[in-house]
Amino acid sequence: MSTLERTRDWLRAHPLALDAALATGVLACMAAGSFVDPHGENGTTWSARTPDALSLVLMVLGAGALVFRRRAPMKVLAATGAFSLAELVTGDPRAPVVMSAVVALYTVASTTDRPTTWRVGLVTMTVLTAVAMLAGPLPWYAQENLGIFAWTGMAAAAGDAVRSRRAFVHAIRERAERAERTREEEARRRVAEERLRIARDLHDVVAHHIALVNVQAGVASHVMDKRPDQAKEALAHVREASRSALNELRATVGLLRQTGDPEAPTEPAPGLARLDQLADTFRNAGLPVEVARSDQGPTLPAAVDLAAYRVIQEALTNVRKHAGPQAKAEVSVVRVGDNVEVTVLDNGPGQNIGPQEGGGHGLLGMRERATAIGGSCTAGPRYGGGFRVHAILPVKNRAPALGDPV
């Protein structure tokens, strides 16, 4: 950092010292100006005359008041204006005490609003110029009198321009900071939503496949000694379910890889096209599943297709875990207008357990998936026994707007 930059930073940190230096410079200019004789024989000339004692006192007082111009700009303007009026009335020839009033007026204009600048500036220009024209020894049209009007007007205009520029820069900085905060909040919100989506996917994958692995492993352990062929078949189903679980986990976790990773997954997300395959995995696990579909029509959006698949997968997993060994499941997928209705029924004597009764997050995850695409999902016991899961998913993805109730 250069010496100039260090000096500038120090002056910004000590504004009183800066104002004292400014006051000293103004005093030097006023003192030098008091030696100029604008009415010499050959025009404006330097003379060896010394200002009278009153003019010297007024110059010192006016410059001294400028030291406090930041703390009390209005009071400093009033004081320097009074000193300038006294010099205009008594000085012959006059000393440029009005220079301190010009600096004070600039300070007021740069630190207040525009209406105040207009009022105070107009009053200052009018009073000082009128007194200079009417009370002084010079004619009213003298150059010195018109100079007072010009300098006070320019001081007010310059101060207002500086204030406007500061306000503009502050507004830009504030807007940039607000945009940065908004961007950070939006990024945090998107991260939270992505975490929730990945958590739902992981839950669906793990809950479904691990439940099948558990069932088939139990079957294999039970018939290992008496029916080794059936045990081999169960172990084959265990291997297939675990392979499917690993593939889906790899596809889900692969979303977290860096962009451009050659190992990033390219397999599409599961959908209703794999519904029969999903039903077969449960049939192999000992759960009879009947599937009825009448959803012919345009291809479903990817989000809706995935949500329908996950709802059916989670519902069947709950049937296998909670409905009892003799339960049967029915799955129906029906296109109704602009919606796809997914229904999963079972007749098991057991009870499906939701989060509110102390179970897992399956039912909550199904509701969140449906709500995320603008649909709905209900689940509850059926009249006469069993359980029913019913989801209405819009074909056109109508995600709820920000602030809508969920």
Short mmCIF file of C-alpha atoms in Angstrom, two decimals:
data_model
loop_
_atom_site.label_atom_id
_atom_site.label_comp_id
_atom_site.label_asym_id
_atom_site.label_seq_id
_atom_site.Cartn_x
_atom_site.Cartn_y
_atom_site.Cartn_z
CA MET A 1 0.00 0.00 0.00
CA SER A 2 1.38 3.38 -0.99
CA THR A 3 1.84 6.35 1.32
CA LEU A 4 -1.02 8.20 -0.39
CA GLU A 5 -3.40 5.29 0.16
CA ARG A 6 -2.38 4.95 3.81
CA THR A 7 -2.90 8.69 4.34
CA ARG A 8 -6.31 8.55 2.70
CA ASP A 9 -7.39 5.60 4.83
CA TRP A 10 -6.17 7.35 7.97
CA LEU A 11 -8.11 10.51 7.12
CA ARG A 12 -11.27 8.46 6.53
CA ALA A 13 -10.82 6.88 9.93
CA HIS A 14 -10.28 10.33 11.56
CA PRO A 15 -12.80 12.72 9.97
CA LEU A 16 -12.17 15.42 12.59
CA ALA A 17 -8.53 15.64 11.53
CA LEU A 18 -9.62 15.93 7.91
CA ASP A 19 -12.00 18.77 8.77
CA ALA A 20 -9.25 20.51 10.74
CA ALA A 21 -6.97 20.29 7.69
CA LEU A 22 -9.78 21.65 5.51
CA ALA A 23 -10.36 24.53 7.95
CA THR A 24 -6.66 25.35 7.87
CA GLY A 25 -6.69 25.41 4.09
CA VAL A 26 -9.78 27.67 4.00
CA LEU A 27 -8.15 30.04 6.52
CA ALA A 28 -5.01 30.21 4.37
CA CYS A 29 -7.12 30.99 1.27
CA MET A 30 -9.09 33.69 3.12
CA ALA A 31 -5.90 35.24 4.47
CA ALA A 32 -4.30 35.22 1.03
CA GLY A 33 -7.44 36.69 -0.51
CA SER A 34 -7.48 39.55 1.97
CA PHE A 35 -4.24 40.85 0.45
CA VAL A 36 -5.72 41.13 -3.05
CA ASP A 37 -6.81 44.59 -4.07
CA PRO A 38 -9.43 44.22 -6.82
CA HIS A 39 -9.65 48.00 -7.32
CA GLY A 40 -6.04 48.94 -7.91
CA GLU A 41 -4.94 51.44 -10.48
CA ASN A 42 -4.09 48.68 -12.95
CA GLY A 43 -6.89 46.27 -12.02
CA THR A 44 -6.65 43.41 -9.57
CA THR A 45 -3.22 43.56 -7.90
CA TRP A 46 -1.45 42.22 -4.84
CA SER A 47 -0.90 44.77 -2.16
CA ALA A 48 0.99 44.89 1.07
CA ARG A 49 -2.02 46.01 3.10
CA THR A 50 -2.89 44.13 6.25
CA PRO A 51 -6.55 43.26 7.06
CA ASP A 52 -7.95 44.99 10.12
CA ALA A 53 -8.24 43.15 13.42
CA LEU A 54 -11.99 42.46 13.12
CA SER A 55 -11.57 40.85 9.70
CA LEU A 56 -8.76 38.64 11.03
CA VAL A 57 -10.92 37.55 13.97
CA LEU A 58 -13.88 36.81 11.71
CA MET A 59 -11.70 34.76 9.36
CA VAL A 60 -10.29 32.70 12.25
CA LEU A 61 -13.76 32.15 13.74
CA GLY A 62 -15.25 31.16 10.38
CA ALA A 63 -12.45 28.69 9.64
CA GLY A 64 -12.57 27.31 13.19
CA ALA A 65 -16.29 26.62 12.90
CA LEU A 66 -15.63 24.40 9.87
CA VAL A 67 -13.84 21.89 12.11
CA PHE A 68 -17.29 20.84 13.41
CA ARG A 69 -19.11 20.91 10.06
CA ARG A 70 -19.87 17.14 10.09
CA ARG A 71 -21.21 17.13 13.64
CA ALA A 72 -23.55 20.12 13.35
CA PRO A 73 -23.79 21.30 9.72
CA MET A 74 -26.75 23.63 10.29
CA LYS A 75 -25.20 25.34 13.29
CA VAL A 76 -21.89 25.73 11.48
CA LEU A 77 -23.70 27.28 8.50
CA ALA A 78 -25.52 29.68 10.80
CA ALA A 79 -22.27 30.69 12.53
CA THR A 80 -20.27 31.15 9.32
CA GLY A 81 -23.19 33.03 7.78
CA ALA A 82 -23.26 35.41 10.76
CA PHE A 83 -19.50 35.99 10.51
CA SER A 84 -19.86 36.64 6.76
CA LEU A 85 -22.67 39.18 7.34
CA ALA A 86 -20.59 40.99 9.93
CA GLU A 87 -17.67 41.23 7.48
CA LEU A 88 -19.93 42.37 4.63
CA VAL A 89 -21.30 45.20 6.77
CA THR A 90 -18.10 46.36 8.47
CA GLY A 91 -15.26 45.42 6.12
CA ASP A 92 -13.81 48.11 3.88
CA PRO A 93 -12.32 46.59 1.86
CA ARG A 94 -13.90 43.27 2.64
CA ALA A 95 -12.03 40.08 3.51
CA PRO A 96 -13.36 36.86 1.92
CA VAL A 97 -14.94 35.52 5.13
CA VAL A 98 -17.91 34.37 3.03
CA MET A 99 -15.69 31.52 1.79
CA SER A 100 -16.33 29.70 5.09
CA ALA A 101 -20.09 30.07 4.58
CA VAL A 102 -19.75 28.59 1.08
CA VAL A 103 -18.02 25.48 2.48
CA ALA A 104 -20.60 25.17 5.26
CA LEU A 105 -23.46 25.42 2.73
CA TYR A 106 -21.86 22.67 0.65
CA THR A 107 -21.72 20.48 3.76
CA VAL A 108 -25.40 21.07 4.53
CA ALA A 109 -26.39 20.24 0.94
CA SER A 110 -24.34 17.05 0.91
CA THR A 111 -25.72 15.73 4.21
CA THR A 112 -29.44 16.63 4.03
CA ASP A 113 -32.27 15.99 1.60
CA ARG A 114 -33.04 17.99 -1.54
CA PRO A 115 -35.96 20.06 -0.18
CA THR A 116 -33.83 21.20 2.76
CA THR A 117 -30.99 22.04 0.39
CA TRP A 118 -33.31 24.17 -1.74
CA ARG A 119 -34.73 26.05 1.22
CA VAL A 120 -31.46 26.61 3.07
CA GLY A 121 -29.52 27.39 -0.10
CA LEU A 122 -32.10 29.91 -1.32
CA VAL A 123 -32.15 31.68 2.05
CA THR A 124 -28.35 31.76 2.28
CA MET A 125 -27.89 33.10 -1.26
CA THR A 126 -30.61 35.70 -0.84
CA VAL A 127 -29.47 37.04 2.54
CA LEU A 128 -25.75 37.18 1.78
CA THR A 129 -26.21 38.68 -1.68
CA ALA A 130 -28.79 41.24 -0.52
CA VAL A 131 -26.62 42.41 2.38
CA ALA A 132 -23.56 42.61 0.11
CA MET A 133 -25.45 44.73 -2.43
CA LEU A 134 -27.24 47.04 0.01
CA ALA A 135 -24.87 47.46 2.97
CA GLY A 136 -21.44 47.52 1.40
CA PRO A 137 -19.43 50.40 -0.02
CA LEU A 138 -19.48 48.96 -3.55
CA PRO A 139 -22.26 49.40 -6.13
CA TRP A 140 -24.91 46.70 -6.02
CA TYR A 141 -23.84 45.37 -9.43
CA ALA A 142 -20.18 44.99 -8.39
CA GLN A 143 -18.45 41.79 -9.39
CA GLU A 144 -17.82 40.81 -5.75
CA ASN A 145 -21.54 40.92 -4.96
CA LEU A 146 -22.46 38.80 -7.96
CA GLY A 147 -19.63 36.42 -7.05
CA ILE A 148 -21.23 35.78 -3.64
CA PHE A 149 -24.47 34.78 -5.38
CA ALA A 150 -22.64 32.50 -7.83
CA TRP A 151 -20.44 30.79 -5.25
CA THR A 152 -23.25 30.08 -2.80
CA GLY A 153 -25.41 28.70 -5.61
CA MET A 154 -22.64 26.46 -6.88
CA ALA A 155 -21.92 25.21 -3.35
CA ALA A 156 -25.57 24.17 -2.89
CA ALA A 157 -25.68 22.50 -6.32
CA ALA A 158 -22.39 20.67 -5.79
CA GLY A 159 -23.42 19.43 -2.37
CA ASP A 160 -26.74 18.17 -3.72
CA ALA A 161 -24.95 16.37 -6.56
CA VAL A 162 -22.58 14.68 -4.13
CA ARG A 163 -25.48 13.63 -1.90
CA SER A 164 -27.35 12.19 -4.90
CA ARG A 165 -24.29 10.24 -6.01
CA ARG A 166 -23.76 8.83 -2.52
CA ALA A 167 -27.42 7.79 -2.35
CA PHE A 168 -27.16 6.16 -5.78
CA VAL A 169 -24.01 4.23 -4.86
CA HIS A 170 -25.56 3.18 -1.55
CA ALA A 171 -28.71 1.97 -3.34
CA ILE A 172 -26.63 -0.06 -5.80
CA ARG A 173 -24.57 -1.57 -2.99
CA GLU A 174 -27.67 -2.37 -0.97
CA ARG A 175 -29.36 -3.92 -4.00
CA ALA A 176 -26.30 -6.04 -4.67
CA GLU A 177 -26.16 -7.19 -1.04
CA ARG A 178 -29.88 -7.98 -1.08
CA ALA A 179 -29.46 -9.93 -4.31
CA GLU A 180 -26.56 -11.83 -2.79
CA ARG A 181 -28.63 -12.68 0.31
CA THR A 182 -31.55 -13.75 -1.87
CA ARG A 183 -29.27 -15.89 -4.01
CA GLU A 184 -27.81 -17.56 -0.92
CA GLU A 185 -31.27 -18.19 0.52
CA GLU A 186 -32.45 -19.63 -2.80
CA ALA A 187 -29.37 -21.86 -2.95
CA ARG A 188 -30.01 -23.10 0.60
CA ARG A 189 -33.66 -23.77 -0.25
CA ARG A 190 -32.73 -25.74 -3.36
CA VAL A 191 -30.15 -27.73 -1.41
CA ALA A 192 -32.77 -28.58 1.23
CA GLU A 193 -35.25 -29.65 -1.43
CA GLU A 194 -32.65 -31.79 -3.17
CA ARG A 195 -31.67 -33.43 0.11
CA LEU A 196 -35.31 -34.22 0.80
CA ARG A 197 -35.79 -35.69 -2.68
CA ILE A 198 -32.66 -37.84 -2.40
CA ALA A 199 -33.72 -38.97 1.08
CA ARG A 200 -37.10 -40.06 -0.30
CA ASP A 201 -35.46 -41.96 -3.15
CA LEU A 202 -33.03 -43.70 -0.82
CA HIS A 203 -35.83 -44.62 1.56
CA ASP A 204 -37.96 -46.06 -1.24
CA VAL A 205 -35.09 -48.07 -2.69
CA VAL A 206 -33.75 -49.39 0.61
CA ALA A 207 -37.15 -50.14 2.19
CA HIS A 208 -38.41 -52.02 -0.87
CA HIS A 209 -35.40 -54.14 -1.71
CA ILE A 210 -34.22 -54.84 1.82
CA ALA A 211 -37.72 -56.03 2.73
CA LEU A 212 -37.62 -58.47 -0.19
CA VAL A 213 -34.12 -59.60 0.74
CA ASN A 214 -35.23 -60.20 4.30
CA VAL A 215 -38.23 -62.26 3.24
CA GLN A 216 -36.32 -64.39 0.75
CA ALA A 217 -33.44 -64.90 3.15
CA GLY A 218 -35.94 -66.13 5.75
CA VAL A 219 -37.47 -68.54 3.24
CA ALA A 220 -34.03 -69.85 2.25
CA SER A 221 -33.06 -70.39 5.87
CA HIS A 222 -36.31 -72.23 6.57
CA VAL A 223 -36.16 -74.69 3.67
CA MET A 224 -32.38 -75.03 3.33
CA ASP A 225 -32.23 -78.57 4.76
CA LYS A 226 -35.50 -80.07 3.49
CA ARG A 227 -35.97 -78.37 0.12
CA PRO A 228 -32.61 -77.20 -1.21
CA ASP A 229 -34.04 -76.40 -4.67
CA GLN A 230 -36.51 -73.92 -3.21
CA ALA A 231 -33.73 -72.49 -1.05
CA LYS A 232 -31.60 -71.94 -4.15
CA GLU A 233 -34.51 -70.19 -5.84
CA ALA A 234 -34.99 -67.92 -2.80
CA LEU A 235 -31.29 -67.12 -2.75
CA ALA A 236 -31.47 -66.26 -6.44
CA HIS A 237 -34.25 -63.81 -5.64
CA VAL A 238 -32.08 -62.38 -2.84
CA ARG A 239 -29.25 -61.89 -5.29
CA GLU A 240 -31.55 -60.23 -7.84
CA ALA A 241 -33.12 -57.92 -5.25
CA SER A 242 -29.75 -56.90 -3.84
CA ARG A 243 -28.41 -56.25 -7.34
CA SER A 244 -31.43 -54.05 -8.11
CA ALA A 245 -30.97 -52.22 -4.81
CA LEU A 246 -27.30 -51.56 -5.54
CA ASN A 247 -28.09 -50.32 -9.06
CA GLU A 248 -30.75 -47.90 -7.83
CA LEU A 249 -28.54 -46.72 -4.98
CA ARG A 250 -25.72 -46.14 -7.44
CA ALA A 251 -28.04 -44.18 -9.72
CA THR A 252 -29.36 -42.06 -6.85
CA VAL A 253 -26.05 -41.36 -5.16
CA GLY A 254 -24.48 -40.77 -8.57
CA LEU A 255 -26.49 -37.55 -8.79
CA LEU A 256 -24.08 -36.13 -6.23
CA ARG A 257 -21.05 -36.64 -8.46
CA GLN A 258 -19.24 -33.75 -10.10
CA THR A 259 -20.43 -32.61 -13.50
CA GLY A 260 -18.60 -34.41 -16.27
CA ASP A 261 -17.78 -37.49 -14.20
CA PRO A 262 -17.53 -40.33 -16.72
CA GLU A 263 -19.10 -42.67 -14.17
CA ALA A 264 -22.19 -40.51 -13.77
CA PRO A 265 -25.37 -42.57 -14.22
CA THR A 266 -27.14 -42.48 -17.55
CA GLU A 267 -29.94 -44.94 -16.74
CA PRO A 268 -33.36 -43.27 -16.68
CA ALA A 269 -35.34 -43.13 -13.46
CA PRO A 270 -37.87 -45.98 -12.97
CA GLY A 271 -41.46 -45.45 -14.07
CA LEU A 272 -44.73 -47.24 -14.75
CA ALA A 273 -43.09 -49.04 -17.67
CA ARG A 274 -41.42 -51.22 -15.03
CA LEU A 275 -44.63 -51.84 -13.07
CA ASP A 276 -44.91 -55.48 -14.15
CA GLN A 277 -41.30 -56.10 -13.18
CA LEU A 278 -41.98 -54.49 -9.79
CA ALA A 279 -45.04 -56.68 -9.27
CA ASP A 280 -43.02 -59.80 -10.15
CA THR A 281 -40.47 -59.04 -7.43
CA PHE A 282 -43.25 -59.01 -4.85
CA ARG A 283 -44.85 -62.15 -6.29
CA ASN A 284 -41.48 -63.87 -5.97
CA ALA A 285 -41.41 -62.74 -2.33
CA GLY A 286 -44.75 -64.47 -1.70
CA LEU A 287 -47.16 -61.54 -2.07
CA PRO A 288 -49.85 -62.08 -4.70
CA VAL A 289 -50.21 -58.87 -6.70
CA GLU A 290 -52.84 -58.13 -9.33
CA VAL A 291 -52.25 -55.21 -11.67
CA ALA A 292 -54.96 -53.41 -13.63
CA ARG A 293 -54.08 -50.53 -15.93
CA SER A 294 -56.13 -48.20 -18.15
CA ASP A 295 -53.79 -45.27 -18.42
CA GLN A 296 -53.48 -45.12 -22.18
CA GLY A 297 -52.72 -41.67 -23.44
CA PRO A 298 -49.79 -39.31 -23.85
CA THR A 299 -46.56 -40.25 -22.16
CA LEU A 300 -46.47 -39.12 -18.56
CA PRO A 301 -43.99 -36.43 -17.51
CA ALA A 302 -40.89 -37.92 -15.92
CA ALA A 303 -41.69 -36.50 -12.46
CA VAL A 304 -45.25 -37.88 -12.52
CA ASP A 305 -44.10 -41.26 -13.85
CA LEU A 306 -41.48 -41.57 -11.12
CA ALA A 307 -43.91 -40.45 -8.39
CA ALA A 308 -46.52 -43.05 -9.47
CA TYR A 309 -43.90 -45.79 -9.48
CA ARG A 310 -42.55 -44.85 -6.05
CA VAL A 311 -46.03 -44.65 -4.52
CA ILE A 312 -46.85 -48.16 -5.75
CA GLN A 313 -43.46 -49.45 -4.64
CA GLU A 314 -43.81 -48.02 -1.14
CA ALA A 315 -47.42 -49.17 -0.79
CA LEU A 316 -46.58 -52.75 -1.79
CA THR A 317 -43.58 -52.73 0.55
CA ASN A 318 -45.88 -51.73 3.42
CA VAL A 319 -48.32 -54.49 2.47
CA ARG A 320 -45.53 -57.07 2.53
CA LYS A 321 -44.20 -55.82 5.86
CA HIS A 322 -47.40 -55.13 7.78
CA ALA A 323 -50.43 -56.81 6.18
CA GLY A 324 -49.63 -60.36 7.18
CA PRO A 325 -48.51 -63.51 5.32
CA GLN A 326 -51.93 -64.22 3.78
CA ALA A 327 -52.49 -60.75 2.33
CA LYS A 328 -53.12 -60.03 -1.34
CA ALA A 329 -52.60 -56.72 -3.10
CA GLU A 330 -54.38 -55.04 -5.99
CA VAL A 331 -52.81 -52.24 -7.99
CA SER A 332 -54.76 -50.06 -10.40
CA VAL A 333 -53.52 -47.21 -12.56
CA VAL A 334 -56.29 -45.23 -14.26
CA ARG A 335 -56.19 -42.09 -16.43
CA VAL A 336 -59.07 -39.79 -15.39
CA GLY A 337 -59.14 -36.55 -17.35
CA ASP A 338 -55.93 -34.64 -16.70
CA ASN A 339 -54.96 -36.87 -13.78
CA VAL A 340 -53.58 -40.33 -13.18
CA GLU A 341 -55.13 -42.13 -10.22
CA VAL A 342 -53.03 -44.79 -8.52
CA THR A 343 -54.72 -47.14 -6.05
CA VAL A 344 -53.15 -49.94 -3.99
CA LEU A 345 -55.48 -52.17 -1.94
CA ASP A 346 -54.82 -55.10 0.32
CA ASN A 347 -57.04 -57.43 2.34
CA GLY A 348 -54.57 -58.40 5.00
CA PRO A 349 -55.60 -58.79 8.63
CA GLY A 350 -52.51 -56.88 9.76
CA GLN A 351 -52.30 -53.09 10.08
CA ASN A 352 -50.23 -50.76 7.98
CA ILE A 353 -48.34 -48.45 10.29
CA GLY A 354 -47.72 -44.83 9.36
CA PRO A 355 -45.37 -42.27 10.89
CA GLN A 356 -47.97 -41.04 13.29
CA GLU A 357 -48.32 -44.51 14.83
CA GLY A 358 -44.62 -45.01 15.33
CA GLY A 359 -43.62 -46.50 11.96
CA GLY A 360 -41.25 -45.20 9.30
CA HIS A 361 -41.48 -42.42 6.79
CA GLY A 362 -43.19 -44.32 3.97
CA LEU A 363 -46.62 -42.69 4.08
CA LEU A 364 -45.11 -39.27 4.63
CA GLY A 365 -42.79 -39.79 1.66
CA MET A 366 -45.71 -40.77 -0.59
CA ARG A 367 -47.63 -37.64 0.39
CA GLU A 368 -44.58 -35.44 -0.18
CA ARG A 369 -44.00 -36.92 -3.62
CA ALA A 370 -47.60 -36.34 -4.67
CA THR A 371 -47.69 -32.83 -3.22
CA ALA A 372 -44.41 -31.88 -4.90
CA ILE A 373 -46.00 -32.31 -8.36
CA GLY A 374 -49.34 -30.72 -7.44
CA GLY A 375 -51.23 -33.91 -6.59
CA SER A 376 -52.48 -35.58 -3.43
CA CYS A 377 -52.15 -38.90 -1.65
CA THR A 378 -54.39 -40.45 1.01
CA ALA A 379 -53.89 -43.65 2.97
CA GLY A 380 -55.95 -45.40 5.59
CA PRO A 381 -57.77 -48.60 6.64
CA ARG A 382 -60.48 -50.02 4.40
CA TYR A 383 -63.98 -50.77 5.56
CA GLY A 384 -64.08 -54.47 6.35
CA GLY A 385 -60.33 -54.85 6.74
CA GLY A 386 -57.18 -54.15 4.83
CA PHE A 387 -55.58 -50.90 3.79
CA ARG A 388 -55.97 -48.47 0.90
CA VAL A 389 -53.51 -46.03 -0.67
CA HIS A 390 -54.92 -43.63 -3.24
CA ALA A 391 -52.88 -41.02 -5.11
CA ILE A 392 -54.10 -38.45 -7.65
CA LEU A 393 -51.26 -37.18 -9.81
CA PRO A 394 -51.72 -34.47 -12.47
CA VAL A 395 -50.54 -35.33 -15.95
CA LYS A 396 -49.41 -31.72 -16.30
CA ASN A 397 -46.93 -31.05 -13.55
CA ARG A 398 -48.53 -28.34 -11.43
CA ALA A 399 -46.07 -27.87 -8.58
CA PRO A 400 -47.56 -25.72 -5.82
CA ALA A 401 -46.56 -22.08 -5.82
CA LEU A 402 -44.40 -20.61 -3.09
CA GLY A 403 -46.57 -19.85 -0.10
CA ASP A 404 -49.39 -22.26 -1.00
CA PRO A 405 -50.51 -24.56 1.79
CA VAL A 406 -49.09 -28.04 1.59
#
